[in-house]
Coordinates of C-alpha atoms and ligand atoms in Angstrom, one line a residue:
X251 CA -14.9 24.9 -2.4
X252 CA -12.9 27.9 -2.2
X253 CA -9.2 27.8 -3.1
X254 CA -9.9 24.8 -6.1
X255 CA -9.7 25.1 -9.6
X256 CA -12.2 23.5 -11.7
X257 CA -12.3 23.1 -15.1
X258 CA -14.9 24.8 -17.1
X259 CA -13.5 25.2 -20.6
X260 CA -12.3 22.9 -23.3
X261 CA -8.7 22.1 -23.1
X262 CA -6.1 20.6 -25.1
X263 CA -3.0 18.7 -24.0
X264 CA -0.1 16.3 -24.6
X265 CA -1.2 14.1 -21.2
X266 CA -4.3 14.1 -19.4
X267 CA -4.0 12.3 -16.0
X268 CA -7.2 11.5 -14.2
X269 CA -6.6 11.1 -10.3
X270 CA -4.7 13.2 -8.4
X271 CA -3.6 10.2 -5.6
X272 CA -0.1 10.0 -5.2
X273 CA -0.3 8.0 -8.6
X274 CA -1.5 10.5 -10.4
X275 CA 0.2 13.2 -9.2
X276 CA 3.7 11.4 -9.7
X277 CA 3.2 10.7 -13.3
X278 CA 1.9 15.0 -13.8
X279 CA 4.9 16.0 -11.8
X280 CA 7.3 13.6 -13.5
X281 CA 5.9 14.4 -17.2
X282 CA 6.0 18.3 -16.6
X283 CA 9.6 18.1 -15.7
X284 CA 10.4 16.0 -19.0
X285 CA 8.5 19.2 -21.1
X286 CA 5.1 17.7 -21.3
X287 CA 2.0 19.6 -21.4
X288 CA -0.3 17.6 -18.1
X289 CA -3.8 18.7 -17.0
X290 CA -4.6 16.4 -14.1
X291 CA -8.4 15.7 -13.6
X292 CA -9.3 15.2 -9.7
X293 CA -13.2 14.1 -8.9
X294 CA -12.8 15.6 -5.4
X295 CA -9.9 17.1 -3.8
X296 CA -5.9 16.4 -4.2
X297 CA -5.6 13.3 -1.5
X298 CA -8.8 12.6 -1.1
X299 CA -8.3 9.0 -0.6
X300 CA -6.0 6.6 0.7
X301 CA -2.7 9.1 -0.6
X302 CA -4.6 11.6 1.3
X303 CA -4.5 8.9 4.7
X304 CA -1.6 7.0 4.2
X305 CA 0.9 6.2 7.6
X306 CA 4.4 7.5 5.2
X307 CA 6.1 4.6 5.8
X308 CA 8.1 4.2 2.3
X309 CA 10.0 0.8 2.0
X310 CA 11.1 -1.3 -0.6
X311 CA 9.4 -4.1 -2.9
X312 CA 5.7 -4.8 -3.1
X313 CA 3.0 -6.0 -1.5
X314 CA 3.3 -9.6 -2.7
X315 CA 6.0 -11.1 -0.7
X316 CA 9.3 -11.6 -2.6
X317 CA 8.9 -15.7 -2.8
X318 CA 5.9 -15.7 -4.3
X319 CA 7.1 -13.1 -7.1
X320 CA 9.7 -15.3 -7.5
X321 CA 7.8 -18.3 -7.8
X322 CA 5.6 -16.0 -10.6
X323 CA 7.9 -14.7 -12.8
X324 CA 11.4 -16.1 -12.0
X325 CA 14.4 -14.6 -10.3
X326 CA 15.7 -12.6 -12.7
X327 CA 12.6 -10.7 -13.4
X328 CA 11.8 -10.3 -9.9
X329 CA 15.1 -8.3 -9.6
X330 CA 14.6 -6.3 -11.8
X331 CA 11.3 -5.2 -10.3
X332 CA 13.0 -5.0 -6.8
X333 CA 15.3 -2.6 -8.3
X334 CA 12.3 -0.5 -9.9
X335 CA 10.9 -0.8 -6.4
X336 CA 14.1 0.7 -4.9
X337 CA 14.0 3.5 -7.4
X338 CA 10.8 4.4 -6.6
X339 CA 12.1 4.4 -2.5
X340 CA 14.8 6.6 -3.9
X341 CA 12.8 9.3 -6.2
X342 CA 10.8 9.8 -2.8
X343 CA 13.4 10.4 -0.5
X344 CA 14.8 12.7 -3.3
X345 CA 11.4 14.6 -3.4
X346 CA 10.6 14.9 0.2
X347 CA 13.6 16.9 1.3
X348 CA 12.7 20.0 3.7
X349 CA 13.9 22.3 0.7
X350 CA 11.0 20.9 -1.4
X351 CA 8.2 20.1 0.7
X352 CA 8.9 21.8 3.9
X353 CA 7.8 20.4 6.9
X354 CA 8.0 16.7 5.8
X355 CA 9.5 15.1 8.8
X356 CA 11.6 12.5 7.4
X357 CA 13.0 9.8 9.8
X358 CA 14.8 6.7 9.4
X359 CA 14.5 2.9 9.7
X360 CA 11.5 0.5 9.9
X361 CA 11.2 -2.8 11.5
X362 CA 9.2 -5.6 10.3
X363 CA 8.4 -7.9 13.1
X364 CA 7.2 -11.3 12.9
X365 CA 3.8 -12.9 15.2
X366 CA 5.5 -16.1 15.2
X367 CA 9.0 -17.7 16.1
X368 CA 10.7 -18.2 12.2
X369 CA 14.1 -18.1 13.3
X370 CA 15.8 -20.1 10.2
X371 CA 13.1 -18.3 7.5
X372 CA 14.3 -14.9 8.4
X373 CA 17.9 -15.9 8.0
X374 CA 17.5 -16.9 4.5
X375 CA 15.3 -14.2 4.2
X376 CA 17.8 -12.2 5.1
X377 CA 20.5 -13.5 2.8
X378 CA 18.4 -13.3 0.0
X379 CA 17.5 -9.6 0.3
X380 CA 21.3 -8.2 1.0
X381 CA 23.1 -10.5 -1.0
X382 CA 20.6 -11.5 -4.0
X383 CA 18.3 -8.0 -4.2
X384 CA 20.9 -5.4 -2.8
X385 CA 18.5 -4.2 -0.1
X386 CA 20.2 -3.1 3.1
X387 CA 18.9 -5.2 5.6
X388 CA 19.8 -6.1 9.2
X389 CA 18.2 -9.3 11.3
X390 CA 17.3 -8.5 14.8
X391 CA 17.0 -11.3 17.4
X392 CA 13.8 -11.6 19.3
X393 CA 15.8 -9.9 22.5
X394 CA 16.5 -7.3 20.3
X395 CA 13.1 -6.6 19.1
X396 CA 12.0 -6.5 22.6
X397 CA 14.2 -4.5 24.3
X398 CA 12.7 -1.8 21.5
X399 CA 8.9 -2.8 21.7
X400 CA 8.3 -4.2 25.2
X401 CA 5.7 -6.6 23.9
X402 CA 6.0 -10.6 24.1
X403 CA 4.2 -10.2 20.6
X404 CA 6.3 -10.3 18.3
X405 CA 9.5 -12.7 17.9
X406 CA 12.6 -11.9 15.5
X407 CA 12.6 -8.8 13.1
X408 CA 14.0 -7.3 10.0
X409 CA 15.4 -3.9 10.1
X410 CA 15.6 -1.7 7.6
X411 CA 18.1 1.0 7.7
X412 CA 17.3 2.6 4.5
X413 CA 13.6 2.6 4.5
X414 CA 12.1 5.7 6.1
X415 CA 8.8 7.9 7.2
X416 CA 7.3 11.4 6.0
X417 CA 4.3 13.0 6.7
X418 CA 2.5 11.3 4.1
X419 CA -0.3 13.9 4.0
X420 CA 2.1 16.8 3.2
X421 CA 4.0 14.5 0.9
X422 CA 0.8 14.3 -1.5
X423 CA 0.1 18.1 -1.4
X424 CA 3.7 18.5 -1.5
X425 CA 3.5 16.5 -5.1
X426 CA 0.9 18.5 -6.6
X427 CA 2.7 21.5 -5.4
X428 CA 5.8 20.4 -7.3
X429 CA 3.8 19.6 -10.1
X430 CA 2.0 22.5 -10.7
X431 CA 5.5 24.4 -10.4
X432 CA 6.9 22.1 -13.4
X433 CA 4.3 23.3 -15.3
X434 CA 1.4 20.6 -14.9
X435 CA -2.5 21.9 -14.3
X436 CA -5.1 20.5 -11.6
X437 CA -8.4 20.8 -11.7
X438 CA -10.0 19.1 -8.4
X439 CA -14.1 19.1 -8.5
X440 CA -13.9 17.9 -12.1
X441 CA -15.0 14.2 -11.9
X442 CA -14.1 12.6 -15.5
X443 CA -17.4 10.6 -16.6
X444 CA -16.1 9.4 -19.6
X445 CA -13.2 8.9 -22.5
X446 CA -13.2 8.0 -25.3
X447 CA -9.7 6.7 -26.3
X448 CA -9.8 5.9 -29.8
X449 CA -8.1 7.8 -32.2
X450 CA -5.1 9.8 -31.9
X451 CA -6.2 12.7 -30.1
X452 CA -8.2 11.0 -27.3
X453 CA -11.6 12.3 -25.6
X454 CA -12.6 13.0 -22.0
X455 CA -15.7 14.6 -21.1
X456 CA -16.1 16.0 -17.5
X457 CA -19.8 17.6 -16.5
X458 CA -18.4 21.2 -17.2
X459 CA -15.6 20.6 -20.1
X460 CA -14.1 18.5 -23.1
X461 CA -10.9 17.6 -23.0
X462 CA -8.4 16.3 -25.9
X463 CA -5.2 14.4 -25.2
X464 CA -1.9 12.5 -27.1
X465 CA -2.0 10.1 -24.0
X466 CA -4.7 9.6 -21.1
X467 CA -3.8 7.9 -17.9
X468 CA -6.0 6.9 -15.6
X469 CA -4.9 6.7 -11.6
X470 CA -8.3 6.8 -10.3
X471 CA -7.7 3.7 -8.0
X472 CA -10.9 1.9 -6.9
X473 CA -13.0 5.0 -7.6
X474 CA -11.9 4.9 -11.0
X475 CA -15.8 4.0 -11.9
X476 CA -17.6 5.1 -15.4
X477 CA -15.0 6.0 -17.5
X478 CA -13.3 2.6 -17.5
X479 CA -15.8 0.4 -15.3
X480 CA -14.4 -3.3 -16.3
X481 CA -10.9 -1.5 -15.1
X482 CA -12.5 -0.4 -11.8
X483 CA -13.9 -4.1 -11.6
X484 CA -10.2 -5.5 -11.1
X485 CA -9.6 -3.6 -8.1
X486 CA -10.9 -5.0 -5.0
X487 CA -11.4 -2.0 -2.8
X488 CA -10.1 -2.4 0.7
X489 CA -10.8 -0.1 3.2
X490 CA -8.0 0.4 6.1
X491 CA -8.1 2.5 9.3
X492 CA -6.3 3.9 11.2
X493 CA -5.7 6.5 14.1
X494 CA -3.7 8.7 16.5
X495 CA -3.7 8.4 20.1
X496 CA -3.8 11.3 22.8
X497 CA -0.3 12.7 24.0
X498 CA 0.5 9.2 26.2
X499 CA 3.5 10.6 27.7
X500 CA 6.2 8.9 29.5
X501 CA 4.3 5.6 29.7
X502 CA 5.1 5.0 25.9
X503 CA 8.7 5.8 25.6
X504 CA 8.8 2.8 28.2
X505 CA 6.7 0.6 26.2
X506 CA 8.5 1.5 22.6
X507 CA 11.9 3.1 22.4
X508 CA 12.0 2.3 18.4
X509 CA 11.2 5.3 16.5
X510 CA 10.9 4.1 13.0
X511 CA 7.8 2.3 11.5
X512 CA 7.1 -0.9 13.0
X513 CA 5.1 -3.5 10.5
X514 CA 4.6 -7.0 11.4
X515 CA 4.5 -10.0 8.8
X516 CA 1.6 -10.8 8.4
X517 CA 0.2 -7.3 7.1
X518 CA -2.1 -6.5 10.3
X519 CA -0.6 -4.0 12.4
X520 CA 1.4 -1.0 11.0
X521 CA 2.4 1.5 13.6
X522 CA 4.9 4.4 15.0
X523 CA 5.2 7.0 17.4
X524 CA 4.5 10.4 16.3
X525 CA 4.6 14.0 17.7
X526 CA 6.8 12.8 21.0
X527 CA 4.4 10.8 22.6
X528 CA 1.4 9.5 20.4
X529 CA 0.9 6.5 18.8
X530 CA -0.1 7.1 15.0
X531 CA -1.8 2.9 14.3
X532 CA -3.4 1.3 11.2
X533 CA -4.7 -2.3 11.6
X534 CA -9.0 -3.1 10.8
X535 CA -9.9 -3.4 7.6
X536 CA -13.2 -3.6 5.8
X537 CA -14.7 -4.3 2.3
X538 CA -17.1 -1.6 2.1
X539 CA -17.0 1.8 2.8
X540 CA -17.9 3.1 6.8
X541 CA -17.2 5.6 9.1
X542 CA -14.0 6.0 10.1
X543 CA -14.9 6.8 13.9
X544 CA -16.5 3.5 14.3
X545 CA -13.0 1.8 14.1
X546 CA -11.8 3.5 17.4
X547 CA -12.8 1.4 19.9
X548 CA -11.0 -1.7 17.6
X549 CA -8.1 0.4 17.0
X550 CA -7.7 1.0 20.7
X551 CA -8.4 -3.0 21.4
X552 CA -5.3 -3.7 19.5
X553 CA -3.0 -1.8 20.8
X554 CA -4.4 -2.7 24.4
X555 CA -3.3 -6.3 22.6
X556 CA 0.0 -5.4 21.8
X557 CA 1.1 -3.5 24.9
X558 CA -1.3 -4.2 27.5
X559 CA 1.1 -1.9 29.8
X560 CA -0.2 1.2 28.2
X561 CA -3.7 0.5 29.7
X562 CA -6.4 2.8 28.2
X563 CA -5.3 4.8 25.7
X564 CA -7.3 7.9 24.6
X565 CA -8.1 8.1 20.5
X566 CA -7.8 11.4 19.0
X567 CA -8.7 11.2 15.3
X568 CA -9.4 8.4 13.1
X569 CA -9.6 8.6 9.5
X570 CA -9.4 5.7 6.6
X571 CA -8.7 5.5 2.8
X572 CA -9.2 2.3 0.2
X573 CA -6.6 1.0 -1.3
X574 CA -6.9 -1.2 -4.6
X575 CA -6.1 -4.9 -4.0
X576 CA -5.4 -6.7 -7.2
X577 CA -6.3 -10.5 -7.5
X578 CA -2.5 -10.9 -8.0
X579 CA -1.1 -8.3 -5.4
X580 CA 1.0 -6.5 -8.1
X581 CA 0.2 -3.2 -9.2
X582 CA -1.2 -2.5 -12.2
X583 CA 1.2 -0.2 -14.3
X584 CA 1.2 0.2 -18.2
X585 CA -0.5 0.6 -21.7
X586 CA -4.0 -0.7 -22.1
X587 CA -3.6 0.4 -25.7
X588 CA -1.7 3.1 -27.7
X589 CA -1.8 6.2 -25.5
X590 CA -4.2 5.0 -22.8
X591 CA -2.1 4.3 -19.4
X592 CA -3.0 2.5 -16.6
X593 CA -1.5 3.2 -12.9
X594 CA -3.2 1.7 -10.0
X595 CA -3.8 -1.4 -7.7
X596 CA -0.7 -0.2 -5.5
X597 CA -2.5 -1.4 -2.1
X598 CA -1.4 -1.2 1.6
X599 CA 2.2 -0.4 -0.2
X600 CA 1.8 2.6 -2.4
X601 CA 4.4 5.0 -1.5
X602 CA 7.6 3.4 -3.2
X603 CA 5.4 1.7 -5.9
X604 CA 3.7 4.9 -7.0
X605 CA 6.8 6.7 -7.4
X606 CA 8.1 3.8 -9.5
X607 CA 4.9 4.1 -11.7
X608 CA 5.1 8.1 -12.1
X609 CA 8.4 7.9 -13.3
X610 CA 7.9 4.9 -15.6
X611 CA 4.9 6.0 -17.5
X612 CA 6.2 9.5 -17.7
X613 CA 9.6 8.1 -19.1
X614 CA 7.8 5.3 -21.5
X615 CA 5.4 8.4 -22.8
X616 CA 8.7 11.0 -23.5
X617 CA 11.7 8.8 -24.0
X618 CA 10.1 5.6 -25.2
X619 CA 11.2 3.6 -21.9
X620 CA 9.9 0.3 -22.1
X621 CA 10.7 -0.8 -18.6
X622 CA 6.9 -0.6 -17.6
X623 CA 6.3 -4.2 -19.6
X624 CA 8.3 -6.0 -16.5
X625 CA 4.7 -5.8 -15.0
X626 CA 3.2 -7.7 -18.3
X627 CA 2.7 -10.5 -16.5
X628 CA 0.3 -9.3 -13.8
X629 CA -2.6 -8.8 -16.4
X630 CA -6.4 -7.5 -15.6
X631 CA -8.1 -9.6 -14.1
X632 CA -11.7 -9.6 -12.6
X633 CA -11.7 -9.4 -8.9
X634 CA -15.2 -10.6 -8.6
X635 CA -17.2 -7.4 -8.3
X636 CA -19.5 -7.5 -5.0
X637 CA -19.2 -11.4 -4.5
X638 CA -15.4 -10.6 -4.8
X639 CA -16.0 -8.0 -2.0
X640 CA -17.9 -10.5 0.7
X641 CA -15.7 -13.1 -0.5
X642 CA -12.3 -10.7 0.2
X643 CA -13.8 -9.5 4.0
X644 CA -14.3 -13.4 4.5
X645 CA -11.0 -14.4 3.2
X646 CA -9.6 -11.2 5.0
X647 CA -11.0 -12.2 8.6
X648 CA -9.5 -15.8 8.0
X649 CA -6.3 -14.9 7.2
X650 CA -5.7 -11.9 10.2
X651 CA -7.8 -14.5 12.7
X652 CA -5.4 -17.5 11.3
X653 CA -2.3 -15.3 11.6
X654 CA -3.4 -13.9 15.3
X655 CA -3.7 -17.7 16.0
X656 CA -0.8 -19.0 14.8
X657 CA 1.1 -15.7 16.5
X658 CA -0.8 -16.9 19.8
X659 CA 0.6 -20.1 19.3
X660 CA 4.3 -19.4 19.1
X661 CA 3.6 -17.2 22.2
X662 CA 2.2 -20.0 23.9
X663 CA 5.5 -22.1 22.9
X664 CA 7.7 -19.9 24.1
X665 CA 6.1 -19.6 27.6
X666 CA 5.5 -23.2 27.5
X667 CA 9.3 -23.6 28.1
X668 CA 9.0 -21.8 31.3
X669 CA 5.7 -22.8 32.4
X670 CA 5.1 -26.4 31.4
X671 CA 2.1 -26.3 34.2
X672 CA -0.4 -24.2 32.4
X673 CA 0.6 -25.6 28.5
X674 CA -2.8 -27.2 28.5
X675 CA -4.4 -24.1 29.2
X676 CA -2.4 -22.0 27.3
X677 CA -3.3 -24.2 24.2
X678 CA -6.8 -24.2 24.9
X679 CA -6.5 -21.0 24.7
X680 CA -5.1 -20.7 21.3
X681 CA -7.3 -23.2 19.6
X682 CA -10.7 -21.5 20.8
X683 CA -9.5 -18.1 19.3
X684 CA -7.8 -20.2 16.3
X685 CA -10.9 -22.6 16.6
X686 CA -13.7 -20.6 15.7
X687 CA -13.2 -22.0 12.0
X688 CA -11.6 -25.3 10.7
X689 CA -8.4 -25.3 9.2
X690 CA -9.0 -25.1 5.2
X691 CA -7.1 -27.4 2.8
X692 CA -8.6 -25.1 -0.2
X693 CA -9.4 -21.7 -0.4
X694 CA -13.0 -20.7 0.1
X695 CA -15.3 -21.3 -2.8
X696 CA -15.8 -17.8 -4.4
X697 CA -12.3 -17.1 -3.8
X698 CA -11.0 -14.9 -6.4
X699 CA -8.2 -16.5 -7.9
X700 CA -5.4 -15.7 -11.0
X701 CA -6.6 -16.6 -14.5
X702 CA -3.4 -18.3 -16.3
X703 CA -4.8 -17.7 -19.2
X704 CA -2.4 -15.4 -21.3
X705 CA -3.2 -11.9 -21.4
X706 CA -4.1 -10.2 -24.6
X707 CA -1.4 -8.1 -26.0
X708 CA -4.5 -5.4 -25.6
X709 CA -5.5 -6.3 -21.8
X710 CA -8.0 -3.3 -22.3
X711 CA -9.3 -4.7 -25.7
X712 CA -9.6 -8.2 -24.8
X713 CA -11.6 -7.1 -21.7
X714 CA -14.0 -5.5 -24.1
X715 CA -13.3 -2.4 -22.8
X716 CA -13.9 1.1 -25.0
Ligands
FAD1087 C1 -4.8 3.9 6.3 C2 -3.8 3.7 5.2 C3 -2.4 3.7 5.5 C4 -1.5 3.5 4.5 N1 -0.2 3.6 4.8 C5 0.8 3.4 3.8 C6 2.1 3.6 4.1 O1 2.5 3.9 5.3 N2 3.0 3.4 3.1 C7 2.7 3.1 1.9 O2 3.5 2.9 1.0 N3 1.3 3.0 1.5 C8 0.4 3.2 2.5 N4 -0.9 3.1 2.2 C9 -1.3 2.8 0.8 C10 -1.3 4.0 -0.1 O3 -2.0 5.1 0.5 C11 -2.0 3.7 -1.5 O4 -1.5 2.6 -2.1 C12 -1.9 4.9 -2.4 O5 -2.3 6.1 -1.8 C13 -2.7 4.7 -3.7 O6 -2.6 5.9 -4.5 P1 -3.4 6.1 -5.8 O7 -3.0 7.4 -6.4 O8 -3.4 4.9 -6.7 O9 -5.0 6.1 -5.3 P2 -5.9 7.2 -4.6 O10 -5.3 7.8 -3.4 O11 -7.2 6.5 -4.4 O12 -6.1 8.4 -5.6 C14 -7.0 8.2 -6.7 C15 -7.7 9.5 -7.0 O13 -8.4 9.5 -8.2 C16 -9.6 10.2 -8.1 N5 -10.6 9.7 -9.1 C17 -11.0 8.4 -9.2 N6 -11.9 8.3 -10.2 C18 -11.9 9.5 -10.8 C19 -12.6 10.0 -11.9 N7 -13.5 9.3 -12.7 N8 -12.5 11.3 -12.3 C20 -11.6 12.1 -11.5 N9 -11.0 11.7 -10.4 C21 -11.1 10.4 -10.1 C22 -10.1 9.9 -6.7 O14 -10.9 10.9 -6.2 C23 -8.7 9.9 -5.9 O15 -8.4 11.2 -5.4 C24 -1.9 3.3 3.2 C25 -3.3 3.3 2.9 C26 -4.2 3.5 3.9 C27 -5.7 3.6 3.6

């Protein structure tokens, strides 16, 4: 296509990044400030996926929730990595300023809401975060949270004051602009098929060109395919929609006078207003690749859910993007061996994370900054390969269906207080959408689960990988 570079002759230099996600792009921009020489190998075009489609909501932490990451690798550890998770919320903030990537749109706050009443686990929720992980955090009472989102959805909330939104599309071109200023090369069209990263000088072949390299890192996500397949293979690939309404007008300032990002707990919904009066909304998600413009009607369903009082609301565009899922929901950030660098498996969460992984690798690769090996513990591991994927769509549906239910449920609680006469119903109600499954003691057979096996000092050599 007109306006991309390719690359069609040989090429020599100190980092070769292949990717150019926000991942990728991070690590270039991040090593061409610190003096490096960085040629950044894209397969199709800067953003093409998910960093390309992602909702610019940047907040702290990770996808895993903060108890089970302390459950994994203690408390100490886990603030440490909340910290490195801050950073990373920082070094965007710092990069998406008007002066650098005009146009960006920055705003403040997000709210994370909750489907069901959890009073008491928000308030040590919320201790733990201010006082333990120095996040600024304020708890909002469910009158609170519905005087912003006029919705009997959603119960208490946690604001955050520091988190914020971009225009995540202009942030990723904005990256690749600031990289190529520091210095860094992209070459989009130039798919990498394979490397060869033995030796010192290490090997990647594209269709058109060779390519030698000190260190190679590869932030190719789930697309990552030939040229590290068995990495590829720990990714479960999740595909997530999402969409923006027509102009809606006065009928949504009524309906949501919060202008931050709104998330709810339980990972399904993700949404904000945008351009005045639209609704920019993420929720289905899928295992396998398909049209975005199928999702509209769902997308559409849901927020019919959520505020009924917006009636029909027109779609205007709907696009998509996989994210990488690891088995563990960590991110996958470090050396597979000397000089070969992994950076990828940041899922729905990849604004804050990627940042943090740019600035790492770049710093661990220049100034010998070793603060990468806090994500030792979260080691490769197979996420099943196409069982894993039917498996993950299964597990998926059960977990947004049980967390609808139980969200139904609190509702019906709540109204059963002032009702008592239609409880019956009400329940009913609840346990045929809950009830289209039995409860499970144990997770599905099939499930993917962690291996607690020790990792190899070499993940990338004790998965046999070349
Ligand atoms: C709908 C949606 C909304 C989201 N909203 C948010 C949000 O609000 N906030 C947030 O923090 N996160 C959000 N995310 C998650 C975030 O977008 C991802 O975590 C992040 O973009 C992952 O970046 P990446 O660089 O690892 O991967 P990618 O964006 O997948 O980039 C990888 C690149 O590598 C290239 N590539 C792969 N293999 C090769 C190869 N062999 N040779 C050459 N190139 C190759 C691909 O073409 C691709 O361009 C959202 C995601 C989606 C889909």
């Amino acid at each position: 296509m007109a306006g991309r570079s390719r690359l069609s002759f040989d090429l020599d230099v100190d980092i070769a990044v292949v990717g150019a996600g926000l991942a990728g792009l991070t690590v270039a921009l991040e090593a061409a400030r610190l003096g490096a020489s960085v040629a950044v190998l894209e397969g199709r075009h800067i953003g093409w996926n998910a960093s390309g489609h992602q909702l610019g909501t940047v907040m702290p932490g990770f996808g895993l929730p903060i108890g089970e990451l302390i459950a994994r690798i203690g408390f100490e550890d886990t603030r440490e990595l909340w910290a490195l998770s801050r950073e990373g919320a920082e070094y965007v903030r710092a990069t998406a300023s008007e002066e650098l990537i005009p146009g960006i749109a920055l705003s403040e706050g997000a709210l994370e809401v909750s489907n069901v009443e959890a009073g008491d686990q928000l308030i040590s929720r919320l201790q733990m975060l201010g006082e333990d992980f120095e996040t600024e955090v304020e708890g909002w009472q469910v009158d609170r949270v519905r005087a912003e989102l006029k919705t009997d959805h959603y119960f208490h909330g946690v604001y955050y004051p520091k988190a914020f939104q971009i225009d995540g599309c202009k942030y990723v071109h904005g990256l690749a602009a600031l990289a190529r200023r520091a210095g860094a090369r992209i070459f989009e069209d130039t798919p990498v098929v394979s490397v060869d990263p033995s030796g010192i000088r290490k090997r990647i072949v594209t269709p058109s060109a060779r390519l030698r390299a000190s260190h190679i890192v590869l932030a190719g996500n789930v697309h990552l395919g030939a040229p590290l397949r068995r990495l590829s293979e720990t990714l479960l690939p999740v595909w997530r929609y999402a969409a923006v309404t027509a102009p809606l007008g006065e009928r949504l300032a009524e309906a949501i006078t919060f202008r931050g990002s709104v998330t709810d707990t339980d990972g399904i919904d993700h949404f904000r207003i945008v351009d005045g009066d639209r609704l920019m909304w993420a929720s289905p998600e899928t295992t396998w690749t398909a049209r975005p413009v199928r999702f509209a009607g769902a997308i559409q369903r849901r927020i019919r859910a959520i505020f009924p009082q917006l009636g029909s609301v027109g779609i205007a565009e709907v696009w998509g993007g996989a994210v990488g899922q690891t088995v563990h929901g960590m991110p996958q950030i470090g050396q597979l061996r000397r000089g070969l660098w992994v950076a990828s498996g940041f899922g729905r969460q990849g604004l804050n994370t990627t940042a943090m992984a740019g600035q790492l690798i770049a710093r661990s690769i220049l100034w010998g900054d070793e603060r990468w090996r806090l994500f030792s513990p979260f080691e490769l591991v197979w996420a099943g390969g196409a069982t894993g994927r039917v498996a993950g769509q299964v597990i998926g549906m059960w977990e947004r269906g049980s967390s609808a239910a139980a969200g139904a449920l609190a509702r019906y609680r709540e109204r059963a207080r002032v009702q008592e006469r239609i409880r019956e119903a009400r329940l009913a109600e609840a346990n045929r959408q809950a009830g289209t499954r039995p409860p499970l003691r144990h997770p599905p057979p099939g499930r993917p689960r962690p291996q607690r096996t020790r990792p190899p000092a070499n993940p990338a050599e004790g998965e046999g990988a070349s």
